Tab-separated table of C-alpha atoms and ligand atoms in Angstrom:
chain	number	residue	atom	x	y	z
A	1404	MET	CA	232.354	72.980	11.935
A	1405	ILE	CA	228.689	73.288	12.945
A	1406	THR	CA	226.200	74.639	10.406
A	1407	THR	CA	223.146	76.545	11.594
A	1408	TYR	CA	220.255	76.858	9.179
A	1409	HIS	CA	218.693	80.285	9.489
A	1410	LEU	CA	216.059	82.202	7.497
A	1411	ALA	CA	217.344	84.642	4.880
A	1412	ASN	CA	215.217	87.467	3.503
A	1413	ALA	CA	215.557	89.245	0.156
A	1414	ASP	CA	218.339	91.477	1.566
A	1415	GLY	CA	220.278	88.337	2.534
A	1416	ALA	CA	219.794	89.208	6.230
A	1417	HIS	CA	219.244	86.294	8.619
A	1418	PHE	CA	216.064	87.174	10.463
A	1419	SER	CA	214.818	84.234	12.512
A	1420	PRO	CA	214.612	85.267	16.196
A	1421	HIS	CA	214.946	81.646	17.295
A	1422	ALA	CA	217.961	80.966	15.074
A	1423	TRP	CA	219.731	84.066	16.449
A	1424	ARG	CA	219.501	82.458	19.893
A	1425	THR	CA	221.412	79.477	18.507
A	1426	THR	CA	223.983	81.495	16.562
A	1427	MET	CA	224.885	83.484	19.672
A	1428	ALA	CA	224.937	80.353	21.851
A	1429	LEU	CA	227.428	78.681	19.501
A	1430	ALA	CA	229.670	81.747	19.620
A	1431	HIS	CA	229.361	81.911	23.413
A	1432	LYS	CA	230.541	78.314	23.588
A	1433	GLY	CA	233.490	79.156	21.334
A	1434	LEU	CA	232.426	76.625	18.701
A	1435	GLU	CA	233.398	76.956	15.067
A	1436	HIS	CA	230.164	77.524	13.173
A	1437	GLU	CA	228.612	78.996	10.068
A	1438	SER	CA	225.119	80.325	9.529
A	1439	ARG	CA	223.458	79.300	6.282
A	1440	GLY	CA	220.439	81.285	5.129
A	1441	VAL	CA	217.513	79.481	3.528
A	1442	ALA	CA	214.005	80.460	2.467
A	1443	PHE	CA	210.969	79.260	4.457
A	1444	THR	CA	210.084	77.172	1.431
A	1445	GLU	CA	213.504	75.495	1.417
A	1446	ILE	CA	213.451	74.220	5.011
A	1447	SER	CA	211.999	70.854	3.958
A	1448	THR	CA	215.013	70.271	1.667
A	1449	ILE	CA	217.814	70.803	4.221
A	1450	CYS	CA	219.746	68.049	6.029
A	1451	ASP	CA	217.709	64.844	6.230
A	1452	GLY	CA	214.648	66.304	4.473
A	1453	GLU	CA	212.553	65.995	7.633
A	1454	ARG	CA	212.997	69.480	9.044
A	1455	LYS	CA	210.059	71.834	9.518
A	1456	ILE	CA	211.734	74.701	11.385
A	1457	VAL	CA	214.890	76.662	11.835
A	1458	PRO	CA	217.088	76.763	13.757
A	1459	THR	CA	218.337	73.378	12.673
A	1460	ILE	CA	221.969	72.572	13.275
A	1461	GLU	CA	224.134	70.016	11.538
A	1462	ASP	CA	227.117	68.817	13.531
A	1463	GLY	CA	228.744	66.039	11.516
A	1464	GLU	CA	226.149	63.280	11.302
A	1465	ARG	CA	223.984	64.815	13.985
A	1466	VAL	CA	220.999	67.002	13.044
A	1467	LEU	CA	218.997	68.847	15.685
A	1468	SER	CA	216.131	71.362	15.491
A	1469	ASP	CA	214.544	73.781	18.000
A	1470	SER	CA	216.535	76.531	19.710
A	1471	TRP	CA	215.829	75.376	23.264
A	1472	ALA	CA	216.731	71.736	22.495
A	1473	ILE	CA	219.925	72.951	20.794
A	1474	ALA	CA	220.876	75.127	23.787
A	1475	LEU	CA	220.395	72.188	26.176
A	1476	HIS	CA	222.440	69.971	23.885
A	1477	LEU	CA	225.287	72.508	23.676
A	1478	GLU	CA	225.336	73.029	27.426
A	1479	ASP	CA	225.454	69.285	28.120
A	1480	SER	CA	227.867	68.274	25.372
A	1481	VAL	CA	230.360	71.162	25.467
A	1482	THR	CA	231.577	71.156	29.023
A	1483	SER	CA	234.720	73.189	28.394
A	1484	GLY	CA	234.518	76.996	28.322
A	1485	ARG	CA	231.646	79.212	29.338
A	1486	SER	CA	228.288	78.004	30.560
A	1487	LEU	CA	225.134	79.206	28.810
A	1488	PHE	CA	222.963	78.938	31.905
A	1489	GLY	CA	225.233	78.985	34.965
A	1490	GLY	CA	223.673	75.868	36.457
A	1491	GLU	CA	220.271	74.221	36.816
A	1492	LYS	CA	218.507	77.208	38.368
A	1493	GLY	CA	219.811	79.498	35.612
A	1494	LYS	CA	218.453	76.993	33.081
A	1495	ALA	CA	215.061	76.996	34.788
A	1496	HIS	CA	214.948	80.819	34.790
A	1497	ALA	CA	216.088	80.970	31.163
A	1498	LEU	CA	213.104	78.801	30.229
A	1499	PHE	CA	210.853	81.527	31.623
A	1500	ILE	CA	212.635	84.122	29.447
A	1501	ASN	CA	212.357	81.737	26.495
A	1502	ASN	CA	208.591	81.527	26.892
A	1503	TRP	CA	208.211	85.271	27.579
A	1504	ALA	CA	210.024	86.020	24.302
A	1505	SER	CA	208.328	83.338	22.204
A	1506	PHE	CA	204.763	83.717	23.437
A	1507	GLY	CA	204.635	87.296	24.775
A	1508	LEU	CA	207.112	89.674	23.194
A	1509	GLN	CA	207.528	88.208	19.707
A	1510	PRO	CA	203.808	87.932	18.807
A	1511	LEU	CA	203.383	91.586	19.801
A	1512	LEU	CA	206.367	92.634	17.687
A	1513	LEU	CA	204.974	90.717	14.725
A	1514	GLN	CA	201.748	92.733	14.887
A	1515	ILE	CA	203.854	95.880	14.592
A	1516	MET	CA	206.033	94.795	11.686
A	1517	ILE	CA	204.239	92.019	9.808
A	1518	LEU	CA	203.786	93.916	6.536
A	1519	GLU	CA	207.373	95.181	6.452
A	1520	LEU	CA	208.655	91.691	7.249
A	1521	PHE	CA	206.460	90.299	4.470
A	1522	GLU	CA	207.752	92.876	1.957
A	1523	ARG	CA	211.373	91.941	2.759
A	1524	LEU	CA	210.853	88.195	2.246
A	1525	GLN	CA	212.323	86.435	-0.755
A	1526	ASP	CA	209.701	86.344	-3.510
A	1527	ARG	CA	209.519	82.559	-3.366
A	1528	ASP	CA	208.371	82.770	0.283
A	1529	LYS	CA	205.604	85.320	-0.090
A	1530	VAL	CA	202.691	83.074	-1.042
A	1531	TYR	CA	203.666	80.516	1.627
A	1532	PHE	CA	204.057	83.159	4.331
A	1533	ARG	CA	200.763	84.874	3.529
A	1534	GLU	CA	198.780	81.619	3.402
A	1535	SER	CA	200.329	80.047	6.507
A	1536	ARG	CA	200.089	83.181	8.660
A	1537	GLU	CA	196.574	84.069	7.531
A	1538	LYS	CA	195.523	80.536	8.463
A	1539	ARG	CA	197.311	80.805	11.835
A	1540	PHE	CA	195.852	84.206	12.745
A	1541	GLY	CA	192.447	83.707	11.171
A	1542	ARG	CA	192.700	87.079	9.383
A	1543	SER	CA	194.553	88.714	6.504
A	1544	LEU	CA	198.080	90.081	6.995
A	1545	GLU	CA	196.608	93.547	6.502
A	1546	ASP	CA	194.008	92.990	9.246
A	1547	HIS	CA	196.775	91.690	11.521
A	1548	ALA	CA	198.830	94.813	10.782
A	1549	ALA	CA	195.816	96.952	11.691
A	1550	LEU	CA	196.534	95.911	15.307
A	1551	ALA	CA	199.930	97.658	15.198
A	1552	ASP	CA	198.866	100.780	17.121
A	1553	GLU	CA	197.298	98.709	19.859
A	1554	ALA	CA	200.432	96.525	19.974
A	1555	ARG	CA	202.659	99.587	20.376
A	1556	GLN	CA	200.557	100.662	23.330
A	1557	ARG	CA	200.975	97.270	24.944
A	1558	LEU	CA	204.693	97.041	24.187
A	1559	PRO	CA	206.084	99.136	27.116
A	1560	ALA	CA	204.436	96.805	29.636
A	1561	MET	CA	205.756	93.775	27.747
A	1562	LEU	CA	209.278	95.240	27.749
A	1563	SER	CA	209.235	96.414	31.345
A	1564	PRO	CA	210.610	93.164	32.861
A	1565	LEU	CA	213.619	93.609	30.572
A	1566	SER	CA	214.160	97.328	31.220
A	1567	MET	CA	213.564	97.028	34.991
A	1568	THR	CA	216.088	94.186	35.199
A	1569	LEU	CA	218.684	96.099	33.190
A	1570	ASN	CA	218.236	99.059	35.550
A	1571	SER	CA	220.067	97.109	38.222
A	1572	GLN	CA	222.310	94.680	36.324
A	1573	THR	CA	224.319	94.784	33.111
A	1574	TRP	CA	223.066	91.549	31.558
A	1575	LEU	CA	220.092	89.260	32.073
A	1576	GLY	CA	222.798	86.799	33.130
A	1577	GLY	CA	223.915	89.216	35.873
A	1578	ASP	CA	227.614	90.076	35.589
A	1579	VAL	CA	228.051	88.143	32.340
A	1580	PRO	CA	225.872	87.489	29.277
A	1581	SER	CA	223.955	84.225	29.399
A	1582	TYR	CA	221.534	82.335	27.192
A	1583	ALA	CA	218.705	84.544	28.542
A	1584	ASP	CA	220.422	87.533	26.908
A	1585	TYR	CA	220.635	85.685	23.595
A	1586	ILE	CA	216.923	84.852	23.743
A	1587	ALA	CA	216.032	88.518	24.188
A	1588	LEU	CA	218.533	89.592	21.552
A	1589	GLY	CA	216.878	87.233	19.037
A	1590	ALA	CA	213.695	89.332	19.174
A	1591	PHE	CA	215.681	92.535	18.631
A	1592	GLN	CA	217.556	90.987	15.679
A	1593	TRP	CA	214.242	89.949	14.141
A	1594	VAL	CA	212.969	93.517	14.276
A	1595	ARG	CA	216.286	95.022	13.138
A	1596	THR	CA	216.548	92.813	10.055
A	1597	SER	CA	212.845	92.824	9.123
A	1598	SER	CA	211.600	96.351	9.717
A	1599	SER	CA	212.343	100.037	10.208
A	1600	PHE	CA	211.040	99.984	13.801
A	1601	ASP	CA	213.669	101.260	16.261
A	1602	LEU	CA	212.954	98.813	19.074
A	1603	PRO	CA	216.036	99.671	21.217
A	1604	GLY	CA	215.124	103.383	20.992
A	1605	PHE	CA	211.514	102.583	21.906
A	1606	ALA	CA	212.646	100.440	24.850
A	1607	GLY	CA	214.665	103.240	26.486
A	1608	GLU	CA	218.199	104.084	27.489
A	1609	LYS	CA	219.122	101.017	29.541
A	1610	VAL	CA	217.815	98.552	26.995
A	1611	SER	CA	219.473	100.512	24.215
A	1612	ALA	CA	222.851	100.369	26.013
A	1613	TRP	CA	222.401	96.616	26.628
A	1614	HIS	CA	221.484	96.145	22.953
A	1615	ASP	CA	224.626	97.966	21.797
A	1616	ALA	CA	226.734	95.817	24.103
A	1617	MET	CA	225.009	92.672	22.793
A	1618	LEU	CA	225.805	93.675	19.206
A	1619	ASP	CA	229.473	94.055	20.185
A	1620	LEU	CA	229.748	90.534	21.615
A	1621	HIS	CA	231.718	87.805	19.851
A	1622	ASP	CA	233.475	90.129	17.385
A	1623	CYS	CA	230.254	91.996	16.608
A	1624	LEU	CA	228.618	88.825	15.317
A	1625	ALA	CA	225.040	90.136	15.479
A	1626	ARG	CA	225.977	93.382	13.699
A	1627	THR	CA	226.673	91.384	10.524
A	1628	ASN	CA	222.978	90.392	10.293
A	1629	THR	CA	224.193	87.017	9.059
B	2132	GSH	N1	210.218	76.399	19.247
B	2132	GSH	C1	211.050	76.644	18.094
B	2132	GSH	C2	210.354	77.631	17.176
B	2132	GSH	C3	211.144	77.814	15.877
B	2132	GSH	C4	210.350	78.564	14.840
B	2132	GSH	O1	209.163	78.881	15.003
B	2132	GSH	N2	211.028	78.842	13.715
B	2132	GSH	C5	210.384	79.535	12.622
B	2132	GSH	C6	211.270	80.659	12.116
B	2132	GSH	S1	211.575	81.865	13.353
B	2132	GSH	C7	210.253	78.564	11.478
B	2132	GSH	O2	211.185	77.855	11.149
B	2132	GSH	N3	209.077	78.514	10.860
B	2132	GSH	C8	208.877	77.650	9.760
B	2132	GSH	C9	207.595	77.954	9.049
B	2132	GSH	O3	206.857	78.842	9.462
B	2132	GSH	O4	207.344	77.279	8.057
B	2132	GSH	C10	212.434	77.144	18.516
B	2132	GSH	O5	212.559	77.708	19.612
B	2132	GSH	O6	213.381	76.944	17.769
């Protein structure tokens, strides 16, 4: 049994976009796994006490952090069953999607929902989140949230590679879901569990249909929010 450490908010929902990539990858590989929700301020106490981020997975004695490193590890070590990438070129293309989501899409989404996400955090995380994010952004959470309207205006262009691709194929993986789909889904799960923003509705019909199909995968795993 593999344990994935995820972030849990005050509703008990698991909301880390990066950890959702890992949860879905484990299910795709058919591996027995459980997702354990922790607070931001608990991450340093999990596993070997040296962890700074989720996702972190614990597989027997082995502990591994970082969603991309975990995906590479799963693809290399679990050779039976379905591939996450469909070969070396698929892996290379998935890295592009990984960086688009992490450094393009997700920062924009955070501008839209940062105050709602903050309100839904466990109380013990609120001081940490405010201080660490205000230091990172160089402004208050409220000033960051003031960029929400501008972020919404920029969002269609950011989403267009996704919607244009889904106009002509069912999944980012082509005929079958691949790790690229799980990367994109992670951002949608983050928004779904942390805010009232209807991102699939905003993104249009094709993305909405893809999102519904993603939520149905692996016995509706992502619908559970945990
Ligand atoms: N490159 C990492 C990024 C992981 C990451 O940023 N995780 C966030 C949660 S989504 C985290 O654990 N942050 C810890 C903190 O802010 O203290 C990955 O892909 O896994």
